[in-house]
XYZ file of N, CA, C and O in Angstrom:
760
model
N 0.845 -1.167 0.000
C 0.000 0.000 0.000
C 0.892 1.233 0.000
O 1.875 1.302 0.702
N 0.522 2.242 -0.794
C 1.323 3.454 -0.921
C 1.231 4.299 0.349
O 2.212 4.761 0.871
N 0.054 4.545 0.861
C -0.141 5.326 2.084
C -0.822 4.443 3.114
O -1.220 3.328 2.832
N -1.010 4.973 4.328
C -1.644 4.182 5.369
C -3.134 3.979 5.114
O -3.679 2.945 5.465
N -3.799 4.936 4.506
C -5.219 4.795 4.195
C -5.374 4.406 2.725
O -4.695 4.956 1.871
N -6.266 3.464 2.443
C -6.461 3.079 1.037
C -6.919 4.272 0.191
O -7.664 5.132 0.652
N -6.463 4.289 -1.034
C -6.825 5.336 -1.983
C -8.066 4.872 -2.734
O -8.138 3.720 -3.171
N -9.037 5.746 -2.900
C -10.263 5.406 -3.624
C -10.021 5.464 -5.132
O -9.071 6.099 -5.610
N -10.909 4.840 -5.874
C -10.824 4.877 -7.334
C -10.952 6.310 -7.841
O -10.217 6.731 -8.740
N -11.866 7.075 -7.246
C -12.065 8.458 -7.684
C -10.808 9.289 -7.457
O -10.418 10.092 -8.322
N -10.155 9.100 -6.308
C -8.930 9.854 -6.014
C -7.804 9.445 -6.966
O -7.092 10.296 -7.493
N -7.652 8.148 -7.192
C -6.593 7.679 -8.087
C -6.784 8.227 -9.492
O -5.822 8.686 -10.130
N -8.016 8.206 -9.983
C -8.261 8.731 -11.324
C -8.041 10.237 -11.381
O -7.419 10.741 -12.323
N -8.536 10.969 -10.399
C -8.365 12.429 -10.397
C -6.884 12.808 -10.354
O -6.442 13.694 -11.095
N -6.124 12.143 -9.488
C -4.692 12.444 -9.390
C -3.963 12.095 -10.686
O -3.063 12.814 -11.128
N -4.355 10.993 -11.303
C -3.698 10.571 -12.541
C -4.050 11.509 -13.688
O -3.182 11.868 -14.494
N -5.284 11.950 -13.759
C -5.664 12.941 -14.783
C -4.861 14.231 -14.589
O -4.386 14.823 -15.561
N -4.726 14.658 -13.356
C -3.972 15.883 -13.058
C -2.517 15.716 -13.506
O -1.943 16.613 -14.117
N -1.908 14.564 -13.201
C -0.536 14.275 -13.626
C -0.435 14.280 -15.150
O 0.475 14.877 -15.725
N -1.389 13.626 -15.813
C -1.380 13.578 -17.271
C -1.453 14.989 -17.854
O -0.678 15.345 -18.748
N -2.361 15.789 -17.344
C -2.546 17.137 -17.881
C -1.388 18.076 -17.558
O -0.927 18.814 -18.421
N -0.912 18.061 -16.334
C 0.124 19.011 -15.921
C 1.539 18.589 -16.300
O 2.358 19.426 -16.671
N 1.839 17.303 -16.149
C 3.210 16.845 -16.395
C 3.365 16.271 -17.797
O 4.136 16.786 -18.605
N 2.631 15.221 -18.103
C 2.819 14.529 -19.380
C 2.490 15.449 -20.552
O 3.290 15.598 -21.481
N 1.316 16.082 -20.512
C 0.921 16.983 -21.596
C 1.515 18.373 -21.377
O 2.056 18.972 -22.302
N 1.434 18.861 -20.153
C 1.915 20.219 -19.861
C 3.381 20.430 -20.177
O 3.779 21.496 -20.671
N 4.203 19.425 -19.898
C 5.637 19.510 -20.202
C 5.965 18.884 -21.558
O 7.126 18.842 -21.950
N 4.941 18.370 -22.237
C 5.091 17.702 -23.529
C 6.051 16.516 -23.433
O 6.846 16.272 -24.335
N 5.960 15.769 -22.316
C 6.811 14.590 -22.146
C 6.438 13.499 -23.140
O 7.289 12.714 -23.537
N 5.182 13.470 -23.527
C 4.738 12.549 -24.574
C 3.940 13.372 -25.579
O 2.798 13.759 -25.299
N 4.517 13.655 -26.743
C 3.820 14.491 -27.718
C 2.568 13.838 -28.302
O 1.791 14.487 -28.976
N 2.345 12.568 -28.010
C 1.185 11.853 -28.535
C 0.004 11.879 -27.562
O -1.111 11.520 -27.927
N 0.235 12.273 -26.317
C -0.793 12.166 -25.277
C -1.913 13.186 -25.418
O -3.068 12.884 -25.122
N -1.591 14.375 -25.853
C -2.599 15.437 -25.878
C -3.779 15.079 -26.775
O -4.936 15.255 -26.377
N -3.516 14.563 -27.964
C -4.606 14.281 -28.904
C -5.587 13.260 -28.340
O -6.803 13.472 -28.398
N -5.087 12.154 -27.787
C -6.008 11.134 -27.263
C -6.730 11.643 -26.006
O -7.889 11.293 -25.777
N -6.067 12.477 -25.237
C -6.702 13.051 -24.048
C -7.845 13.990 -24.456
O -8.959 13.876 -23.932
N -7.564 14.888 -25.379
C -8.566 15.863 -25.817
C -9.773 15.165 -26.445
O -10.910 15.586 -26.255
N -9.529 14.087 -27.168
C -10.622 13.346 -27.821
C -11.320 12.374 -26.869
O -12.234 11.661 -27.269
N -10.875 12.314 -25.613
C -11.511 11.439 -24.628
C -11.269 9.959 -24.893
O -12.096 9.124 -24.538
N -10.114 9.624 -25.487
C -9.808 8.241 -25.845
C -8.920 7.528 -24.831
O -8.456 6.425 -25.087
N -8.698 8.162 -23.675
C -7.918 7.526 -22.611
C -8.909 6.906 -21.635
O -9.780 7.590 -21.096
N -8.772 5.614 -21.426
C -9.625 4.917 -20.456
C -8.842 4.782 -19.149
O -7.685 4.356 -19.148
N -9.483 5.148 -18.046
C -8.878 5.056 -16.726
C -9.514 3.887 -15.984
O -10.741 3.810 -15.878
N -8.685 2.998 -15.484
C -9.154 1.862 -14.699
C -8.341 1.820 -13.409
O -7.169 2.205 -13.397
N -8.969 1.372 -12.346
C -8.288 1.349 -11.052
C -8.441 -0.032 -10.428
O -9.536 -0.597 -10.371
N -7.310 -0.563 -9.977
C -7.268 -1.822 -9.229
C -7.054 -1.429 -7.777
O -6.012 -0.882 -7.416
N -8.052 -1.671 -6.930
C -8.024 -1.154 -5.559
C -7.458 -2.098 -4.509
O -7.177 -1.664 -3.392
N -7.276 -3.363 -4.824
C -6.826 -4.324 -3.811
C -5.478 -3.910 -3.219
O -4.678 -3.230 -3.858
N -5.247 -4.364 -2.009
C -4.014 -4.045 -1.297
C -2.868 -4.983 -1.600
O -1.793 -4.866 -1.019
N -3.090 -5.942 -2.484
C -2.003 -6.818 -2.935
C -2.152 -7.003 -4.428
O -3.202 -6.734 -5.000
N -1.095 -7.480 -5.058
C -1.092 -7.566 -6.522
C -1.651 -8.877 -7.069
O -1.628 -9.107 -8.274
N -2.197 -9.731 -6.231
C -2.589 -11.077 -6.662
C -3.554 -11.080 -7.847
O -3.494 -11.980 -8.679
N -4.427 -10.119 -7.955
C -5.381 -10.079 -9.066
C -5.065 -9.033 -10.114
O -5.835 -8.849 -11.062
N -3.924 -8.371 -9.977
C -3.619 -7.269 -10.882
C -3.367 -7.736 -12.310
O -3.786 -7.077 -13.261
N -2.706 -8.861 -12.491
C -2.488 -9.341 -13.862
C -3.826 -9.698 -14.502
O -4.060 -9.379 -15.677
N -4.733 -10.301 -13.738
C -6.058 -10.600 -14.278
C -6.783 -9.308 -14.662
O -7.452 -9.253 -15.707
N -6.654 -8.287 -13.842
C -7.271 -6.988 -14.163
C -6.652 -6.403 -15.432
O -7.366 -5.865 -16.286
N -5.335 -6.533 -15.576
C -4.659 -6.033 -16.775
C -5.140 -6.788 -18.013
O -5.414 -6.172 -19.057
N -5.255 -8.107 -17.914
C -5.733 -8.894 -19.051
C -7.168 -8.527 -19.407
O -7.519 -8.449 -20.596
N -7.998 -8.284 -18.416
C -9.376 -7.857 -18.679
C -9.387 -6.507 -19.389
O -10.164 -6.292 -20.332
N -8.521 -5.602 -18.961
C -8.429 -4.293 -19.623
C -7.907 -4.440 -21.048
O -8.362 -3.737 -21.962
N -6.972 -5.355 -21.267
C -6.449 -5.581 -22.621
C -7.557 -6.119 -23.527
O -7.699 -5.675 -24.676
N -8.343 -7.053 -23.014
C -9.454 -7.590 -23.817
C -10.468 -6.491 -24.137
O -10.966 -6.397 -25.265
N -10.772 -5.655 -23.161
C -11.727 -4.559 -23.380
C -11.176 -3.552 -24.385
O -11.914 -3.054 -25.241
N -9.896 -3.264 -24.300
C -9.277 -2.333 -25.242
C -9.296 -2.921 -26.650
O -9.630 -2.233 -27.616
N -8.981 -4.202 -26.774
C -8.987 -4.862 -28.080
C -10.391 -4.890 -28.688
O -10.541 -4.819 -29.913
N -11.406 -4.959 -27.846
C -12.787 -5.019 -28.323
C -13.357 -3.641 -28.648
O -14.455 -3.549 -29.207
N -12.632 -2.583 -28.318
C -13.099 -1.219 -28.550
C -12.442 -0.635 -29.788
O -11.288 -0.929 -30.084
N -13.169 0.220 -30.461
C -12.588 0.950 -31.583
C -11.580 1.959 -31.037
O -11.823 2.586 -29.996
N -10.466 2.114 -31.725
C -9.448 3.078 -31.284
C -10.019 4.489 -31.227
O -9.598 5.300 -30.400
N -10.996 4.780 -32.064
C -11.601 6.116 -32.062
C -12.383 6.387 -30.781
O -12.638 7.540 -30.437
N -12.742 5.324 -30.065
C -13.447 5.479 -28.799
C -12.529 5.293 -27.596
O -12.657 5.980 -26.592
N -11.635 4.311 -27.673
C -10.714 4.011 -26.575
C -9.384 3.629 -27.207
O -9.214 2.529 -27.693
N -8.458 4.558 -27.175
C -7.174 4.309 -27.838
C -6.127 3.736 -26.893
O -5.201 3.067 -27.317
N -6.291 4.012 -25.615
C -5.270 3.610 -24.650
C -5.907 3.457 -23.273
O -6.965 4.025 -23.013
N -5.267 2.688 -22.412
C -5.787 2.460 -21.063
C -4.692 2.686 -20.036
O -3.571 2.195 -20.191
N -5.027 3.407 -18.989
C -4.165 3.564 -17.821
C -4.805 2.782 -16.681
O -5.931 3.081 -16.273
N -4.097 1.764 -16.203
C -4.574 0.957 -15.074
C -3.731 1.297 -13.857
O -2.545 0.979 -13.799
N -4.357 1.976 -12.907
C -3.662 2.408 -11.703
C -3.879 1.400 -10.583
O -4.965 0.849 -10.454
N -2.843 1.184 -9.790
C -2.907 0.274 -8.643
C -2.417 1.045 -7.416
O -1.298 0.851 -6.943
N -3.250 1.939 -6.887
C -2.787 2.862 -5.855
C -2.490 2.250 -4.489
O -1.795 2.867 -3.680
N -2.999 1.044 -4.238
C -2.872 0.477 -2.894
C -1.928 -0.714 -2.819
O -1.924 -1.440 -1.822
N -1.141 -0.946 -3.847
C -0.207 -2.067 -3.861
C 1.049 -1.706 -4.639
O 1.100 -0.674 -5.313
N 2.048 -2.557 -4.519
C 3.324 -2.421 -5.236
C 4.003 -1.074 -4.986
O 4.502 -0.426 -5.899
N 4.048 -0.670 -3.716
C 4.690 0.593 -3.352
C 6.194 0.566 -3.597
O 6.800 1.604 -3.873
N 6.794 -0.616 -3.525
C 8.233 -0.739 -3.760
C 8.479 -0.789 -5.265
O 7.909 -1.635 -5.966
N 9.316 0.102 -5.774
C 9.541 0.179 -7.210
C 10.138 -1.105 -7.778
O 9.744 -1.546 -8.860
N 11.076 -1.725 -7.082
C 11.684 -2.943 -7.616
C 10.657 -4.072 -7.721
O 10.656 -4.830 -8.705
N 9.757 -4.166 -6.755
C 8.677 -5.149 -6.837
C 7.783 -4.851 -8.040
O 7.383 -5.751 -8.781
N 7.459 -3.577 -8.232
C 6.633 -3.165 -9.368
C 7.341 -3.468 -10.686
O 6.719 -3.952 -11.637
N 8.627 -3.205 -10.750
C 9.401 -3.457 -11.958
C 9.387 -4.956 -12.295
O 9.185 -5.334 -13.456
N 9.578 -5.796 -11.282
C 9.493 -7.246 -11.488
C 8.092 -7.648 -11.955
O 7.937 -8.469 -12.860
N 7.091 -7.066 -11.334
C 5.706 -7.351 -11.700
C 5.451 -6.978 -13.162
O 4.792 -7.720 -13.892
N 5.969 -5.839 -13.591
C 5.766 -5.389 -14.972
C 6.329 -6.410 -15.962
O 5.704 -6.692 -16.987
N 7.478 -6.977 -15.654
C 8.038 -8.023 -16.510
C 7.115 -9.230 -16.607
O 6.896 -9.782 -17.704
N 6.565 -9.643 -15.479
C 5.615 -10.767 -15.488
C 4.360 -10.408 -16.287
O 3.831 -11.225 -17.048
N 3.898 -9.183 -16.127
C 2.699 -8.733 -16.839
C 2.920 -8.734 -18.353
O 2.039 -9.148 -19.115
N 4.095 -8.300 -18.787
C 4.403 -8.318 -20.228
C 4.376 -9.747 -20.768
O 3.842 -9.994 -21.860
N 4.947 -10.672 -20.024
C 4.944 -12.071 -20.467
C 3.523 -12.627 -20.533
O 3.168 -13.352 -21.466
N 2.695 -12.297 -19.558
C 1.306 -12.778 -19.566
C 0.511 -12.178 -20.718
O -0.318 -12.859 -21.338
N 0.745 -10.897 -21.016
C 0.079 -10.284 -22.169
C 0.468 -11.008 -23.451
O -0.381 -11.280 -24.303
N 1.745 -11.316 -23.587
C 2.216 -12.027 -24.789
C 1.569 -13.409 -24.872
O 1.080 -13.807 -25.942
N 1.546 -14.145 -23.764
C 0.932 -15.484 -23.763
C -0.563 -15.425 -24.064
O -1.134 -16.370 -24.598
N -1.195 -14.303 -23.730
C -2.630 -14.139 -23.984
C -2.907 -13.701 -25.426
O -4.063 -13.483 -25.792
N -1.850 -13.561 -26.218
C -2.035 -13.226 -27.626
C -1.964 -11.751 -27.958
O -2.310 -11.344 -29.066
N -1.490 -10.944 -27.026
C -1.449 -9.501 -27.260
C -0.078 -8.987 -27.706
O 0.117 -7.785 -27.853
N 0.869 -9.903 -27.932
C 2.181 -9.500 -28.442
C 1.986 -8.936 -29.847
O 1.329 -9.550 -30.684
N 2.514 -7.752 -30.104
C 2.330 -7.103 -31.393
C 1.020 -6.340 -31.492
O 0.781 -5.632 -32.469
N 0.161 -6.465 -30.492
C -1.108 -5.745 -30.460
C -0.998 -4.544 -29.526
O -1.415 -3.437 -29.864
N -0.409 -4.791 -28.338
C -0.247 -3.738 -27.336
C 1.195 -3.640 -26.876
O 1.916 -4.640 -26.867
N 1.564 -2.448 -26.480
C 2.798 -2.228 -25.735
C 2.379 -1.943 -24.295
O 1.309 -1.376 -24.059
N 3.237 -2.305 -23.365
C 2.971 -2.006 -21.966
C 4.042 -1.047 -21.473
O 5.230 -1.361 -21.498
N 3.608 0.135 -21.078
C 4.509 1.101 -20.455
C 4.171 1.122 -18.973
O 3.063 0.777 -18.572
N 5.131 1.508 -18.160
C 4.882 1.519 -16.724
C 5.375 2.812 -16.097
O 6.368 3.383 -16.532
N 4.647 3.227 -15.074
C 4.962 4.443 -14.327
C 4.815 4.123 -12.839
O 3.962 3.328 -12.460
N 5.627 4.765 -12.033
C 5.615 4.489 -10.592
C 6.080 5.746 -9.862
O 6.964 6.461 -10.344
N 5.518 6.029 -8.692
C 5.920 7.230 -7.951
C 7.393 7.225 -7.528
O 7.971 8.282 -7.280
N 8.001 6.049 -7.473
C 9.419 5.956 -7.078
C 10.273 5.386 -8.219
O 11.308 4.780 -7.969
N 9.810 5.598 -9.455
C 10.544 5.087 -10.610
C 11.992 5.555 -10.550
O 12.268 6.705 -10.203
N 12.898 4.644 -10.906
C 14.323 4.998 -10.900
C 15.030 4.252 -12.031
O 15.007 3.030 -12.093
N 15.629 5.023 -12.933
C 16.435 4.431 -13.997
C 17.688 3.822 -13.382
O 18.233 4.354 -12.410
N 18.143 2.719 -13.967
C 19.399 2.123 -13.534
C 20.526 3.139 -13.669
O 20.573 3.896 -14.639
N 21.403 3.188 -12.683
C 22.536 4.102 -12.726
C 22.231 5.518 -12.275
O 23.086 6.393 -12.375
N 21.011 5.763 -11.785
C 20.685 7.097 -11.269
C 20.437 7.018 -9.770
O 20.146 5.955 -9.227
N 20.530 8.146 -9.135
C 20.173 8.256 -7.720
C 18.657 8.412 -7.623
O 18.016 8.897 -8.554
N 18.093 8.043 -6.499
C 16.640 8.105 -6.312
C 16.093 9.513 -6.513
O 14.985 9.691 -7.024
N 16.867 10.534 -6.145
C 16.383 11.909 -6.256
C 16.750 12.580 -7.579
O 16.501 13.770 -7.764
N 17.294 11.822 -8.530
C 17.635 12.378 -9.844
C 16.349 12.804 -10.541
O 15.434 12.001 -10.737
N 16.256 14.058 -10.941
C 15.038 14.598 -11.550
C 14.667 13.879 -12.840
O 13.492 13.814 -13.205
N 15.627 13.274 -13.511
C 15.307 12.590 -14.772
C 14.401 11.380 -14.556
O 13.708 10.960 -15.482
N 14.376 10.849 -13.354
C 13.468 9.737 -13.057
C 12.000 10.150 -13.181
O 11.128 9.307 -13.374
N 11.733 11.460 -13.092
C 10.354 11.954 -13.150
C 9.697 11.682 -14.500
O 8.470 11.712 -14.597
N 10.477 11.378 -15.545
C 9.860 11.059 -16.836
C 8.930 9.861 -16.715
O 7.991 9.746 -17.501
N 9.174 8.995 -15.760
C 8.358 7.792 -15.589
C 7.707 7.733 -14.211
O 7.363 6.654 -13.738
N 7.546 8.875 -13.595
C 6.884 8.913 -12.286
C 5.453 9.392 -12.426
O 5.189 10.393 -13.073
N 4.559 8.650 -11.830
C 3.139 8.972 -11.780
C 2.717 8.932 -10.318
O 3.464 8.429 -9.474
N 1.543 9.441 -10.001
C 1.126 9.438 -8.597
C 1.040 8.046 -7.978
O 1.246 7.892 -6.776
N 0.719 7.033 -8.800
C 0.531 5.671 -8.306
C 1.153 4.678 -9.289
O 1.348 5.014 -10.467
N 1.442 3.464 -8.847
C 1.887 2.442 -9.802
C 0.846 2.339 -10.927
O -0.356 2.178 -10.655
N 1.296 2.473 -12.152
C 0.382 2.532 -13.295
C 0.911 1.713 -14.456
O 2.079 1.829 -14.828
N 0.033 0.910 -15.015
C 0.335 0.124 -16.212
C -0.422 0.766 -17.370
O -1.632 0.995 -17.282
N 0.301 1.070 -18.430
C -0.270 1.793 -19.568
C -0.291 0.883 -20.789
O 0.762 0.508 -21.298
N -1.477 0.528 -21.230
C -1.649 -0.268 -22.443
C -1.783 0.674 -23.634
O -2.672 1.528 -23.661
N -0.883 0.500 -24.592
C -0.903 1.313 -25.805
C -1.088 0.401 -27.008
O -0.443 -0.650 -27.094
N -1.907 0.813 -27.944
C -2.094 0.050 -29.180
C -0.840 0.190 -30.041
O -0.384 1.306 -30.299
N -0.284 -0.918 -30.483
C 0.906 -0.892 -31.353
C 0.633 -0.067 -32.613
O 1.482 0.709 -33.032
N -0.550 -0.242 -33.219
C -0.877 0.504 -34.431
C -0.870 2.002 -34.179
O -0.372 2.776 -34.999
N -1.413 2.426 -33.053
C -1.450 3.851 -32.727
C -0.050 4.388 -32.471
O 0.284 5.498 -32.893
N 0.772 3.604 -31.788
C 2.148 4.017 -31.532
C 2.891 4.167 -32.855
O 3.584 5.165 -33.081
N 2.726 3.209 -33.751
C 3.405 3.266 -35.054
C 2.976 4.500 -35.841
O 3.817 5.194 -36.421
N 1.675 4.781 -35.877
C 1.189 5.972 -36.591
C 1.742 7.243 -35.965
O 2.148 8.175 -36.661
N 1.762 7.300 -34.646
C 2.260 8.490 -33.963
C 3.744 8.702 -34.233
O 4.189 9.819 -34.499
N 4.507 7.633 -34.202
C 5.946 7.723 -34.452
C 6.196 8.155 -35.899
O 7.064 8.986 -36.167
N 5.408 7.613 -36.831
C 5.563 7.998 -38.238
C 5.257 9.475 -38.444
O 5.864 10.132 -39.289
N 4.287 9.984 -37.678
C 3.874 11.382 -37.827
C 4.780 12.361 -37.081
O 4.732 13.558 -37.337
N 5.582 11.856 -36.180
C 6.421 12.734 -35.357
C 7.864 12.648 -35.828
O 8.488 11.595 -35.715
N 8.383 13.735 -36.344
C 9.779 13.694 -36.796
C 10.728 13.459 -35.617
O 10.564 14.054 -34.560
N 11.660 12.555 -35.813
C 12.690 12.266 -34.815
C 12.107 11.807 -33.481
O 12.476 12.307 -32.414
N 11.196 10.845 -33.543
C 10.569 10.323 -32.326
C 11.602 9.781 -31.346
O 11.409 9.847 -30.130
N 12.713 9.281 -31.861
C 13.748 8.731 -30.980
C 14.394 9.804 -30.112
O 15.042 9.503 -29.111
N 14.196 11.076 -30.454
C 14.782 12.171 -29.688
C 13.913 12.582 -28.490
O 14.337 13.407 -27.678
N 12.714 11.995 -28.369
C 11.792 12.388 -27.297
C 12.427 12.185 -25.930
O 12.375 13.082 -25.073
N 13.031 11.025 -25.698
C 13.602 10.737 -24.383
C 14.663 11.777 -24.015
O 14.647 12.317 -22.898
N 15.572 12.064 -24.920
C 16.622 13.054 -24.650
C 16.054 14.434 -24.370
O 16.514 15.139 -23.473
N 15.025 14.808 -25.135
C 14.380 16.102 -24.913
C 13.706 16.138 -23.537
O 13.740 17.152 -22.833
N 13.094 15.016 -23.140
C 12.454 14.954 -21.824
C 13.471 15.131 -20.703
O 13.202 15.820 -19.711
N 14.623 14.506 -20.854
C 15.680 14.650 -19.846
C 16.083 16.108 -19.733
O 16.189 16.661 -18.623
N 16.281 16.769 -20.869
C 16.645 18.197 -20.864
C 15.552 19.037 -20.213
O 15.843 19.939 -19.423
N 14.301 18.747 -20.528
C 13.170 19.488 -19.949
C 13.159 19.360 -18.438
O 13.016 20.357 -17.713
N 13.327 18.147 -17.943
C 13.278 17.927 -16.499
C 14.490 18.508 -15.796
O 14.367 19.045 -14.689
N 15.655 18.426 -16.408
C 16.837 19.031 -15.799
C 16.679 20.545 -15.708
O 17.059 21.160 -14.714
N 16.083 21.152 -16.737
C 15.843 22.597 -16.700
C 14.783 22.948 -15.658
O 14.879 23.974 -14.975
N 13.779 22.096 -15.519
C 12.705 22.318 -14.550
C 13.221 22.185 -13.124
O 12.898 22.993 -12.251
N 14.008 21.136 -12.885
C 14.568 20.885 -11.556
C 13.541 20.344 -10.583
O 12.335 20.322 -10.856
N 14.031 19.923 -9.440
C 13.173 19.316 -8.410
C 12.119 20.295 -7.906
O 10.961 19.911 -7.686
N 12.485 21.557 -7.730
C 11.505 22.541 -7.250
C 10.405 22.768 -8.280
O 9.236 22.889 -7.928
N 10.785 22.819 -9.542
C 9.796 22.989 -10.602
C 8.853 21.812 -10.695
O 7.642 21.971 -10.876
N 9.413 20.587 -10.562
C 8.573 19.393 -10.564
C 7.605 19.426 -9.386
O 6.410 19.169 -9.526
N 8.112 19.774 -8.210
C 7.256 19.842 -7.021
C 6.140 20.879 -7.214
O 5.005 20.664 -6.777
N 6.449 21.975 -7.879
C 5.454 23.027 -8.107
C 4.316 22.563 -9.021
O 3.226 23.131 -8.976
N 4.563 21.531 -9.831
C 3.487 21.000 -10.674
C 2.367 20.384 -9.829
O 1.235 20.298 -10.271
N 2.722 19.936 -8.634
C 1.759 19.362 -7.691
C 0.994 18.210 -8.337
O -0.225 18.245 -8.474
N 1.744 17.175 -8.724
C 1.152 16.042 -9.425
C 1.312 14.722 -8.665
O 1.292 13.650 -9.245
N 1.445 14.793 -7.365
C 1.613 13.591 -6.559
C 0.295 13.065 -6.039
O -0.777 13.599 -6.336
N 0.349 12.004 -5.255
C -0.867 11.447 -4.659
C -1.598 12.474 -3.816
O -0.987 13.220 -3.058
N -2.909 12.533 -3.989
C -3.719 13.466 -3.214
C -3.714 14.881 -3.735
O -4.359 15.759 -3.158
N -3.020 15.127 -4.832
C -2.907 16.501 -5.354
C -4.207 17.037 -5.901
O -4.436 18.244 -5.899
N -5.098 16.173 -6.353
C -6.347 16.621 -6.947
C -7.472 16.714 -5.910
O -8.632 16.792 -6.262
N -7.123 16.692 -4.641
C -8.151 16.759 -3.585
C -8.791 18.117 -3.532
O -8.229 19.117 -3.771
């Protein structure tokens, strides 16, 4: 559990929307996010249990629902798990298992799985390195992206491979105080 009191689905979604709008879109960390957000094509799902035992099943259910939906209605899904996997290394291990289960379920080449965590840390960085914020969200979050949509977005965006480097520069210029001023952590949308 991230905090001592369980986080509600409404709080997790509100905080995640705030993070998406202020950090991901506001800082242009993902140049593809604004269009799907504005068109209402981001589906928010919340797994509330205090342990991860059913989280892979919830992810598979979300993948099936996403596959059954038209991209024009639901292009991507954010599955937040606010009350479990507080330890980043545990979450990172879990994400690897989740990717394998998605592949075994037939979603390899259909979806990509991106992950975000409040304590995300790139290998070789210190925990307080601002560059880790590129993958920090208010809660442990699994992001299902349609491969077709990612391919179209990359084709439409010149030098898509430069996004990561640009994000690092943006966050280094922003600094820890600037990131804190965005107010995109747990409970920020209260």
